[in-house]
mmCIF file of C-alpha atoms in Angstrom:
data_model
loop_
_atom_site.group_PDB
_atom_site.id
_atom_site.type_symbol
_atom_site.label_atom_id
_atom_site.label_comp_id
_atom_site.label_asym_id
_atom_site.label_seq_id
_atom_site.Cartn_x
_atom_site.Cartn_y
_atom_site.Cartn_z
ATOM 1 C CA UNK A 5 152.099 116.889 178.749
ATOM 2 C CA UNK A 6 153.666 116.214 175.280
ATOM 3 C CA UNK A 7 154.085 119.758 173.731
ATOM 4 C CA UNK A 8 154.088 118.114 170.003
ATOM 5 C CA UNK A 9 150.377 117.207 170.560
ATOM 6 C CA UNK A 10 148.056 118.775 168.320
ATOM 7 C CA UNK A 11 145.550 121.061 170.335
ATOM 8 C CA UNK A 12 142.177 120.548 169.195
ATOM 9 C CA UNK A 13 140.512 123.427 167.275
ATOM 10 C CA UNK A 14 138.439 126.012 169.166
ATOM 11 C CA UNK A 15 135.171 127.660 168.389
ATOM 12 C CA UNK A 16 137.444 130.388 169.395
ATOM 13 C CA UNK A 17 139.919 129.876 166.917
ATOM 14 C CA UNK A 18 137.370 129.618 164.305
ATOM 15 C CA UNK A 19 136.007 133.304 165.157
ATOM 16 C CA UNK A 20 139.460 134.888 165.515
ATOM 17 C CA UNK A 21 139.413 133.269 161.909
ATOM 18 C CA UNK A 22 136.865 134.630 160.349
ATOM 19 C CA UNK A 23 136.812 137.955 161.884
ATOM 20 C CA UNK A 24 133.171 137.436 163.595
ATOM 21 C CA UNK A 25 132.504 136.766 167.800
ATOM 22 C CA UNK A 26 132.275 133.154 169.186
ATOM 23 C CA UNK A 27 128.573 133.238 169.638
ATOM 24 C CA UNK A 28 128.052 133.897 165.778
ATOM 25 C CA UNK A 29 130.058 130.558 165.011
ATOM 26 C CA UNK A 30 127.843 128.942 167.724
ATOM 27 C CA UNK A 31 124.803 129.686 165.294
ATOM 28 C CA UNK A 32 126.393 128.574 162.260
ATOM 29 C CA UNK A 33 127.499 125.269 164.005
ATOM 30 C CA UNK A 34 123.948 124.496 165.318
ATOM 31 C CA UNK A 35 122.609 126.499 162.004
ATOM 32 C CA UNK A 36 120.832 128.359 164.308
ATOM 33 C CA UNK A 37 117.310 129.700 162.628
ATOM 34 C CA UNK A 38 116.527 133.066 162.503
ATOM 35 C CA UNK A 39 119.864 134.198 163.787
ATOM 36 C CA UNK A 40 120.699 137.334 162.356
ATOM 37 C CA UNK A 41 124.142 136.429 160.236
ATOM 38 C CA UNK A 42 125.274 138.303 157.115
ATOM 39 C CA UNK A 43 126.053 135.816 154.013
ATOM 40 C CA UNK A 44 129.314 137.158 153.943
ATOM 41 C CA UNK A 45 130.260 136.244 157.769
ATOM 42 C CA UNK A 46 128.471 133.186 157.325
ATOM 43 C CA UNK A 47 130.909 131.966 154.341
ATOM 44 C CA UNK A 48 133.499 133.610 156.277
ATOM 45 C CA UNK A 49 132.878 131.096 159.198
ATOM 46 C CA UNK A 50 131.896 128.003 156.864
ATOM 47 C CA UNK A 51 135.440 128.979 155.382
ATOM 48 C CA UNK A 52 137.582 129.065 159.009
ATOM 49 C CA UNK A 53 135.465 125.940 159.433
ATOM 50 C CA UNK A 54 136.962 124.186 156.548
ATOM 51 C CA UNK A 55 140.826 125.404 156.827
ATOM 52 C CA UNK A 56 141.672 124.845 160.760
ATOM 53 C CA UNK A 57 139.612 121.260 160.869
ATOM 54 C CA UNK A 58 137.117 122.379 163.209
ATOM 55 C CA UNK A 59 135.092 119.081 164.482
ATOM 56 C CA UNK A 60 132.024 120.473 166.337
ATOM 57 C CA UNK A 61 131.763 118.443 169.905
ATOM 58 C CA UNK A 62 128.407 116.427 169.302
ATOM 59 C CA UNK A 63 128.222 115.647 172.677
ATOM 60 C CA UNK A 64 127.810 119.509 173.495
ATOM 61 C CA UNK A 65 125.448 120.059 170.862
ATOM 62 C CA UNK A 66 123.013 117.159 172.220
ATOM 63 C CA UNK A 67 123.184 117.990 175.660
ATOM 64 C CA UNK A 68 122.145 121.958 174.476
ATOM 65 C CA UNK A 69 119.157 120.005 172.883
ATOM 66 C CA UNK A 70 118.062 118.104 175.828
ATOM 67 C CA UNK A 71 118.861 114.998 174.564
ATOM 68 C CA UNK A 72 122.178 112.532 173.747
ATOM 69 C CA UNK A 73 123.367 109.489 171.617
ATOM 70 C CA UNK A 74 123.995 107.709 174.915
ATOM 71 C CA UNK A 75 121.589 104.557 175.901
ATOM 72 C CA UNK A 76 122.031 103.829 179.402
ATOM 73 C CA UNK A 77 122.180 99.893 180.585
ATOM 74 C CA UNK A 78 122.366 99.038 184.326
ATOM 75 C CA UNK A 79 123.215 95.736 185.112
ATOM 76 C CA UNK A 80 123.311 93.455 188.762
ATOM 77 C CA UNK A 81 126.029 90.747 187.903
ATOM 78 C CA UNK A 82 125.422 90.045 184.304
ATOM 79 C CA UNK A 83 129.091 90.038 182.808
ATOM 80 C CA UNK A 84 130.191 87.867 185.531
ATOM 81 C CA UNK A 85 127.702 85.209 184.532
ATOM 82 C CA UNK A 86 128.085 82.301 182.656
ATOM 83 C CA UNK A 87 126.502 83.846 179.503
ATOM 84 C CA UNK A 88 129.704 86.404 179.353
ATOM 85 C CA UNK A 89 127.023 89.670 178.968
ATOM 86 C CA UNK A 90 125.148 88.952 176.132
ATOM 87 C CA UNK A 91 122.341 90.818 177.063
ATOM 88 C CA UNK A 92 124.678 93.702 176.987
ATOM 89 C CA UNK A 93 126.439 92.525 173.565
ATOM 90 C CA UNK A 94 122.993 92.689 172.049
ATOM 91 C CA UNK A 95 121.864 95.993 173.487
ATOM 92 C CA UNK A 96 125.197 97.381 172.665
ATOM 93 C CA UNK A 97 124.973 96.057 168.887
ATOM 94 C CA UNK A 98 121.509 96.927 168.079
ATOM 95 C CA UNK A 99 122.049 100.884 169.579
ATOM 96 C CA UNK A 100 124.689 101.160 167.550
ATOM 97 C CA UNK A 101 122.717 100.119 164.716
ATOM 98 C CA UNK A 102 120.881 103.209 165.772
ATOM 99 C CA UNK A 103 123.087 105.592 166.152
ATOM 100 C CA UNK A 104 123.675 105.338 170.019
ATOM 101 C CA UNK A 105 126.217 104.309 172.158
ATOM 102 C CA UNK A 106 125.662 102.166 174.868
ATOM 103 C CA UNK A 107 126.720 103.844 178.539
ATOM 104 C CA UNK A 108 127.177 100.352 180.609
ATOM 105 C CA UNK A 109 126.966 100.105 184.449
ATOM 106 C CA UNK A 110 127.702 96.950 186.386
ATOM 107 C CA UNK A 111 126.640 97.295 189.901
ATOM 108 C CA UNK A 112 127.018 94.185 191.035
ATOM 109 C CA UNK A 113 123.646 94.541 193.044
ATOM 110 C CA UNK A 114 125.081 97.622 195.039
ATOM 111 C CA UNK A 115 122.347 99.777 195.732
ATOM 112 C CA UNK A 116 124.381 102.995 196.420
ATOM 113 C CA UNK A 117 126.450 101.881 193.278
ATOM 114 C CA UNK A 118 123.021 101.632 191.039
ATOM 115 C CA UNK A 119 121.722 104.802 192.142
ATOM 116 C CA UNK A 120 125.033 106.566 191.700
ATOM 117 C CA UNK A 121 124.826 105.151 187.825
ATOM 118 C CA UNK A 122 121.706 106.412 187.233
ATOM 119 C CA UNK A 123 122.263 109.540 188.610
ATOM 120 C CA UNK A 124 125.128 109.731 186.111
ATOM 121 C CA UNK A 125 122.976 108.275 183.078
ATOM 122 C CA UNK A 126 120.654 110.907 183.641
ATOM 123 C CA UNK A 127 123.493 114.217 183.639
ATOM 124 C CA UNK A 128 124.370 112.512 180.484
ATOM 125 C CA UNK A 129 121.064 113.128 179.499
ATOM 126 C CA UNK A 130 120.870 109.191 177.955
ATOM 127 C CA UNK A 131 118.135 108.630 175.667
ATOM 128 C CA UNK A 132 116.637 106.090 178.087
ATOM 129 C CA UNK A 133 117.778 103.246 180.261
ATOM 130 C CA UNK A 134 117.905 99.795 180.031
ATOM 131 C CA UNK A 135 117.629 97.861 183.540
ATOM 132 C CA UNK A 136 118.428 94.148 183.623
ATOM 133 C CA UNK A 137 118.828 91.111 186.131
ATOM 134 C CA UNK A 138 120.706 88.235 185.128
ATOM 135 C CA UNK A 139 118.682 85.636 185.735
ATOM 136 C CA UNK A 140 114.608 86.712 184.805
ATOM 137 C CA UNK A 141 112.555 87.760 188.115
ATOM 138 C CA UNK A 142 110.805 90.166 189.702
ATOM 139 C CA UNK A 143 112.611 93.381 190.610
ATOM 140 C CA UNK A 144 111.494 96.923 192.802
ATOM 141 C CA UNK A 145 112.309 99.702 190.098
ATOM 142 C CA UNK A 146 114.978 102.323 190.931
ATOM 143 C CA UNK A 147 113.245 105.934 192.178
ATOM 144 C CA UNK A 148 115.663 107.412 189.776
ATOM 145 C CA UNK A 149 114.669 105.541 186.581
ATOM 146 C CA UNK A 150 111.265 108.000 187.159
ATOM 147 C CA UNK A 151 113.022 110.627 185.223
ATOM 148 C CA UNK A 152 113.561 109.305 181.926
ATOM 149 C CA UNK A 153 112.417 106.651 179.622
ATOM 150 C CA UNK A 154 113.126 102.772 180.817
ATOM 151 C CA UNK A 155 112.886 99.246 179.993
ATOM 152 C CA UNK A 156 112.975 96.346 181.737
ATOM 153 C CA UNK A 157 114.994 93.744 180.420
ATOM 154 C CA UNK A 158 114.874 89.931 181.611
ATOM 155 C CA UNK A 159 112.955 90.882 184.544
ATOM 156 C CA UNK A 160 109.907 92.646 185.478
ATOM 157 C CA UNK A 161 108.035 95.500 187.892
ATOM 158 C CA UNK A 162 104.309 93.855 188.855
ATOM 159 C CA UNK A 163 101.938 97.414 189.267
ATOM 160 C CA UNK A 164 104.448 98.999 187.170
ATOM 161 C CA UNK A 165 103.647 100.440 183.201
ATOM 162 C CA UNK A 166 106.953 100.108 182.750
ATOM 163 C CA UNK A 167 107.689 97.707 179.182
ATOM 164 C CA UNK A 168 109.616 94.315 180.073
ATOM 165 C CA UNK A 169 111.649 91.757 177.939
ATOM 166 C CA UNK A 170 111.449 88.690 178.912
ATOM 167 C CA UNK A 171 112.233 85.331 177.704
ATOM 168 C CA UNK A 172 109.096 82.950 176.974
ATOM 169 C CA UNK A 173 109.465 80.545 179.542
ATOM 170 C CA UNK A 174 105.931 78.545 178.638
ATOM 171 C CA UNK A 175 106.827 78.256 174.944
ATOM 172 C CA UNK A 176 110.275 76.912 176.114
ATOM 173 C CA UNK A 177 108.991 74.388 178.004
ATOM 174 C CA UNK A 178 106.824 73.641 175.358
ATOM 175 C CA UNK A 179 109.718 72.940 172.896
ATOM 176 C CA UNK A 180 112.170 71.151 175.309
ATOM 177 C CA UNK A 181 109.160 68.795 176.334
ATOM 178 C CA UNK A 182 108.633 68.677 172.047
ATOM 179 C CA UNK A 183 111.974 67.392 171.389
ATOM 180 C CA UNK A 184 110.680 63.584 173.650
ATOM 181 C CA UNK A 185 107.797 63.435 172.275
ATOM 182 C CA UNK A 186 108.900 63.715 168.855
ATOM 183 C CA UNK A 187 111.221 60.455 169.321
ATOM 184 C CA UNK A 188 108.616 58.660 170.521
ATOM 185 C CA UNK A 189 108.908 59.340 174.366
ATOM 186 C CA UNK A 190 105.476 59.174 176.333
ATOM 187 C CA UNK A 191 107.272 58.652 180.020
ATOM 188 C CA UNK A 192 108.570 62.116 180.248
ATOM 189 C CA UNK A 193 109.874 63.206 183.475
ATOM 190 C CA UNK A 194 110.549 67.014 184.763
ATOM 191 C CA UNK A 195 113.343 67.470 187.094
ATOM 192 C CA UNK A 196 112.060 71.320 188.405
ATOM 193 C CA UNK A 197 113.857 73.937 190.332
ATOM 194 C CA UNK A 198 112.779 74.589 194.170
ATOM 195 C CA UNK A 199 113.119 78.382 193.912
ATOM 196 C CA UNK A 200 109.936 80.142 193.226
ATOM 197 C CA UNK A 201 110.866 82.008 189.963
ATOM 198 C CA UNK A 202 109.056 82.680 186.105
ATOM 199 C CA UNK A 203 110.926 80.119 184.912
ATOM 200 C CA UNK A 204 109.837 77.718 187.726
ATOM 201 C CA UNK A 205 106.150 78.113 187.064
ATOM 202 C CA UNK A 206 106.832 78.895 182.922
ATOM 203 C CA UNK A 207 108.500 75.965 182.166
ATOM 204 C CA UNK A 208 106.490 73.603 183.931
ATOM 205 C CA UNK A 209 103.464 75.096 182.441
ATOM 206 C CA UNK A 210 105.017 73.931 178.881
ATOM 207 C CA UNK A 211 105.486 70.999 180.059
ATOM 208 C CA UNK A 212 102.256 69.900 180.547
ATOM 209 C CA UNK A 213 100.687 72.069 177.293
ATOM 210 C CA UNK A 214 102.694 69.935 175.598
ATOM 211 C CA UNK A 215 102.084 66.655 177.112
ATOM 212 C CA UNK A 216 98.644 67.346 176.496
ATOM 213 C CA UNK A 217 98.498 68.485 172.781
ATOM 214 C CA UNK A 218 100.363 65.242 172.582
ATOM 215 C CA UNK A 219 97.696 63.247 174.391
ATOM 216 C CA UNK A 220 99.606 62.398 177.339
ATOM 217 C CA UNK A 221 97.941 62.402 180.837
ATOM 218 C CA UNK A 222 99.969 64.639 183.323
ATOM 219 C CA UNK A 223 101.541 62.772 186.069
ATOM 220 C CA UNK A 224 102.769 64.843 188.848
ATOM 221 C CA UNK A 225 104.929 61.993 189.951
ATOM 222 C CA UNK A 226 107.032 62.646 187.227
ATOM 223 C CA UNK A 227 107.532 66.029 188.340
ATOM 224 C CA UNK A 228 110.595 66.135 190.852
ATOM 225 C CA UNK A 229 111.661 69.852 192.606
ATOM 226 C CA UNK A 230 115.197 69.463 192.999
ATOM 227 C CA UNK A 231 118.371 72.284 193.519
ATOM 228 C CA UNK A 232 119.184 73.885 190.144
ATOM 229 C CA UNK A 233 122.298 72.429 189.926
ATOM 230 C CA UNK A 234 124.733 69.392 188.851
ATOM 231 C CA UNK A 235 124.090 67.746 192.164
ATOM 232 C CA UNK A 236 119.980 68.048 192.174
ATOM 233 C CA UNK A 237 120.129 66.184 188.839
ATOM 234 C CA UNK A 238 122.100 63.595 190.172
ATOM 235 C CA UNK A 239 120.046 63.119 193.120
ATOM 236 C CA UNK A 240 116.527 63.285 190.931
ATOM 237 C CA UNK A 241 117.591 60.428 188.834
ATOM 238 C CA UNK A 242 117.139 57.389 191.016
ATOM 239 C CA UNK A 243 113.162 58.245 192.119
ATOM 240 C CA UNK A 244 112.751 59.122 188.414
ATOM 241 C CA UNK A 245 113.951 55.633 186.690
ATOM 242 C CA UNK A 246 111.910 54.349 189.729
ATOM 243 C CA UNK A 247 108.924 56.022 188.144
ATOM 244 C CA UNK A 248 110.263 54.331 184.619
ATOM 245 C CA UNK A 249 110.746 57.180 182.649
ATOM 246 C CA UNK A 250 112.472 56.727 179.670
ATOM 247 C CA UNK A 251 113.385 60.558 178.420
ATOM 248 C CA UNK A 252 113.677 63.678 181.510
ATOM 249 C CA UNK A 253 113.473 67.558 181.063
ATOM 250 C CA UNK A 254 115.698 69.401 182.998
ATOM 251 C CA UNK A 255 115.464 72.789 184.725
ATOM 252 C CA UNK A 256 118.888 73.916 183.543
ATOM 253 C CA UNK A 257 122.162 72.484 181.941
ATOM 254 C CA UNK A 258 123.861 72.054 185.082
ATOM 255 C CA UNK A 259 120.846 69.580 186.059
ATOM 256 C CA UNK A 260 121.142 68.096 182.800
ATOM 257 C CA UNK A 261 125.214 67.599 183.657
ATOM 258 C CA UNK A 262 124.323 65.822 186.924
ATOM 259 C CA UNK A 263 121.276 63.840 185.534
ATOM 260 C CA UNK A 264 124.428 62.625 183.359
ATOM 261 C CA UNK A 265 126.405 61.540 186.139
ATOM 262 C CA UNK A 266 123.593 59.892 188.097
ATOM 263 C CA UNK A 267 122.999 57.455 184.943
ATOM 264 C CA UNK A 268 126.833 56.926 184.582
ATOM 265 C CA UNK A 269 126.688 55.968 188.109
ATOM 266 C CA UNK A 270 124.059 53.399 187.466
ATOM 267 C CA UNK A 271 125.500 52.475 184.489
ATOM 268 C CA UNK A 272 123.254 53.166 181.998
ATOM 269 C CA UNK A 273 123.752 55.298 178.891
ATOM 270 C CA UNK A 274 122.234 58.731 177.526
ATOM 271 C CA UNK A 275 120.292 58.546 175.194
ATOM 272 C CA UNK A 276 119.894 54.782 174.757
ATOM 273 C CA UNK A 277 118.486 54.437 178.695
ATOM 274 C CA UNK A 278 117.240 58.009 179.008
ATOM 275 C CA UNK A 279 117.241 61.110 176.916
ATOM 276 C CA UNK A 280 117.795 64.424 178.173
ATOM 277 C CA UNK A 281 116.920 68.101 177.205
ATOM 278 C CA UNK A 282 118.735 70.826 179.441
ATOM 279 C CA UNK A 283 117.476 74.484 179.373
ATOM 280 C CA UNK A 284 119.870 77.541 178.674
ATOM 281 C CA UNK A 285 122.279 76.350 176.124
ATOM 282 C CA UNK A 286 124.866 77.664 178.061
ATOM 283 C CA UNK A 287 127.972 76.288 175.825
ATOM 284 C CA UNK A 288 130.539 75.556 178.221
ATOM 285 C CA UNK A 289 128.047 72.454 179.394
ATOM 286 C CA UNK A 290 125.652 71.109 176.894
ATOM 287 C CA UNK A 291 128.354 71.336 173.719
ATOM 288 C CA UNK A 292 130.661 69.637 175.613
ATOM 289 C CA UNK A 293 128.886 66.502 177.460
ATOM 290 C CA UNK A 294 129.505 63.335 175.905
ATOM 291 C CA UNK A 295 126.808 62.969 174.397
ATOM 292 C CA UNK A 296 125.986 66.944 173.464
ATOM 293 C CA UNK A 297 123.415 68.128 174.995
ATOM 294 C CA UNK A 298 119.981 68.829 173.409
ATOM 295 C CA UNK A 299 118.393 72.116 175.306
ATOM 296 C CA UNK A 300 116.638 75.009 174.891
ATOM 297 C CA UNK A 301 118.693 78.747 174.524
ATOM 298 C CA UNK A 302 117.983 81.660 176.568
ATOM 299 C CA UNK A 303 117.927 84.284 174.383
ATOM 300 C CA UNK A 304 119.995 86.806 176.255
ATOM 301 C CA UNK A 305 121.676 88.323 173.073
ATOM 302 C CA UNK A 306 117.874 88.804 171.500
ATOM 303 C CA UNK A 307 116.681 90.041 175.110
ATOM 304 C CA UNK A 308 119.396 93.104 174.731
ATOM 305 C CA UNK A 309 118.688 93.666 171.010
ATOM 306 C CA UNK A 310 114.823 93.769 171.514
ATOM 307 C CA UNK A 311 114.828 96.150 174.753
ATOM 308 C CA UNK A 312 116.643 98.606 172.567
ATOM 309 C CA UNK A 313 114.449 98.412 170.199
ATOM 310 C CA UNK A 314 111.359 99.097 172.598
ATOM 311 C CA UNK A 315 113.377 101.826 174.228
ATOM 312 C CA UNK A 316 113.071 103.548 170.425
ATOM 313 C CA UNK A 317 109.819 103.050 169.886
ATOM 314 C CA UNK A 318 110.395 100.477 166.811
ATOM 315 C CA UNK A 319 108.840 98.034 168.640
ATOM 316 C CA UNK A 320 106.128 98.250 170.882
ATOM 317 C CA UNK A 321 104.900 95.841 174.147
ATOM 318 C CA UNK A 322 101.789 93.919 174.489
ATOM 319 C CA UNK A 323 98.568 95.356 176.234
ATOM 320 C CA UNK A 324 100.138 93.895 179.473
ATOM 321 C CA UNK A 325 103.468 95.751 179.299
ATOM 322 C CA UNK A 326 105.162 92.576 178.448
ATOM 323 C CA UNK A 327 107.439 91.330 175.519
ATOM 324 C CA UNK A 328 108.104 87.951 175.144
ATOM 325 C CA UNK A 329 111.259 86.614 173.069
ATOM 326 C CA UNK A 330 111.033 82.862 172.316
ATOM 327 C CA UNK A 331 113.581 80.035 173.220
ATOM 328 C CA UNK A 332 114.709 78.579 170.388
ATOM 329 C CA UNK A 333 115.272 74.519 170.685
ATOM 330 C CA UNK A 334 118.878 73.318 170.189
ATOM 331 C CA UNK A 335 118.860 69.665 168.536
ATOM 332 C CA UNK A 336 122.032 67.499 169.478
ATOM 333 C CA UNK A 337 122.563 63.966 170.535
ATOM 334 C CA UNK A 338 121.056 63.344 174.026
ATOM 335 C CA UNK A 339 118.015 62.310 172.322
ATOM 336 C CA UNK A 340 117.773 59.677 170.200
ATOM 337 C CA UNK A 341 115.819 60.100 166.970
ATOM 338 C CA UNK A 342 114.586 56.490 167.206
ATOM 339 C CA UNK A 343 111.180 56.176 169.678
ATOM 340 C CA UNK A 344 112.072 53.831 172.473
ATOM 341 C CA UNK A 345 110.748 50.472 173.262
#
């Protein structure tokens, strides 16, 4: 150890001091009331205080109060998704806001490894917990999380009354289903996941509220369950030109990116031969297609931001336990402004 290091200053060294005992700086520290302190001792202390630098530990001083600046998040495999932790970025920005720091736990769906970081959360004595999933679903709640306060965040506990942020998968599908019928589109196809999920059953519930505020009959031919990824799109887009749609929704970007290929294949172009809305925004696909991608965002930073704020009590869930954060539309090229033929 490095001798020139400056040792940190002592309650100790503050007593020796001011000529009192340790426990009498103790009170003035936490100004303990009714502790029975002369005003001479007490300026003697507030004056030790001053001279050595003393920096009372504020961790200490929480835990002696029950209670910490810590928030607790515990994660399965969210910063090793595509969306880089931004659940975590907006918990972590929004308790900070707040005073709090944000105690992060990545468990990488290890169940020894999630109860061991709760167990740890709670001898920190965190304000509360924040439990997430990285894609939104149904999870079984941690015994531990019992023992202190808890929200659910993009995923949820049916039976519990546990409050859960979620994204708004209905309203999404509403908007990405929006974007083709406001350029004219009336032969709207729906290339759906095959894994039973919210956003299976959410989405394709907006897509037929909005076909119908729009007039437009549902046709559940136009409705194809593929694999949520590049290769389902590709596959989905020969039965669905078949079907002569002229404008397709897809499940997620990576559907989007093979719905791309599969009309490159056939030679056709996007948007002029069929426009596409992904779902997600995830960046490193629907900025970069050629064209952009139009889509709808997750909103995993707002998810983070928003359980934090329920955790606090600043905002409050609906009668069914639920808060919903809305998917925002993201306007680019892949559909054309002008209504087809």
């Amino acid at each position: 150890m490095d001798d020139s290091t400056p040792r940190a200053v002592t309650m100790r060294d503050v007593a020796q001091a001011a000529g009192v005992s340790v426990s009498t700086v103790s009170h003035v520290v936490n100004n303990k009331k009714g502790a029975r302190i002369g005003k001479d001792a007490w300026e003697r202390v507030q004056r030790a205080i001053q001279e050595l630098g003393y920096r009372p530990n504020a961790m200490a001083k929480d835990l002696v109060k029950g209670r910490s600046r810590f928030i607790g998040l515990v994660a399965d495999v969210i910063a090793s998704t595509p969306f880089a932790g931004q659940i975590i970025r907006g918990a972590q920005d929004e308790a900070w806001r707040h005073g709090y720091v944000l105690l992060v736990a990545n468990t990488e769906g290890n169940e020894a490894a999630e109860t061991e970081a709760i167990a740890m959360m709670l001898e920190h004595k965190v304000r509360g917990v924040l439990y997430s999933a990285w894609y939104h679903r149904e999870v079984e709640l941690p015994a531990g999380l019992s023992e202190t306060d808890c929200v659910l965040v993009n995923c949820f506990a049916s039976g519990s009354d546990v409050p859960a942020v979620v994204p708004d998968e209905v309203a999404g599908g509403r908007e990405a289903t929006r974007m083709l019928l406001a350029a004219g589109h009336r032969r709207i196809g729906f290339i759906n996941t095959t894994t039973p999920s919210p956003a299976h059953d959410g989405r394709l519930e907006g897509y037929r509220q909005a076909l119908a505020d729009a007039g437009v009959p549902f046709d559940p031919a136009l409705v194809v369950d593929a694999r949520p990824e590049q290769e389902g799109g590709f596959d989905a887009v020969g039965p669905l030109l078949a079907q002569e749609v002229t404008g397709v929704f897809c499940h997620n970007d990576r559907v989007a990116m093979g719905v791309y290929d599969g009309v490159r294949e056939l030679g056709r172009r996007v948007p002029e031969d069929l426009a596409v809305v992904g779902f997600d925004n995830q960046e490193v696909i629907a900025a970069h297609l050629r064209p952009p991608l139009s889509t709808v965002a997750l909103p995993h930073y707002e998810l983070g931001q928003v359980g934090v704020r329920v955790l606090l009590g600043l905002d409050a869930a609906a009668d069914d336990g639920r808060v919903v954060v809305a998917c925002p539309p993201v306007h680019r090229s892949s559909v054309s402004i002008t209504a087809p033929a």
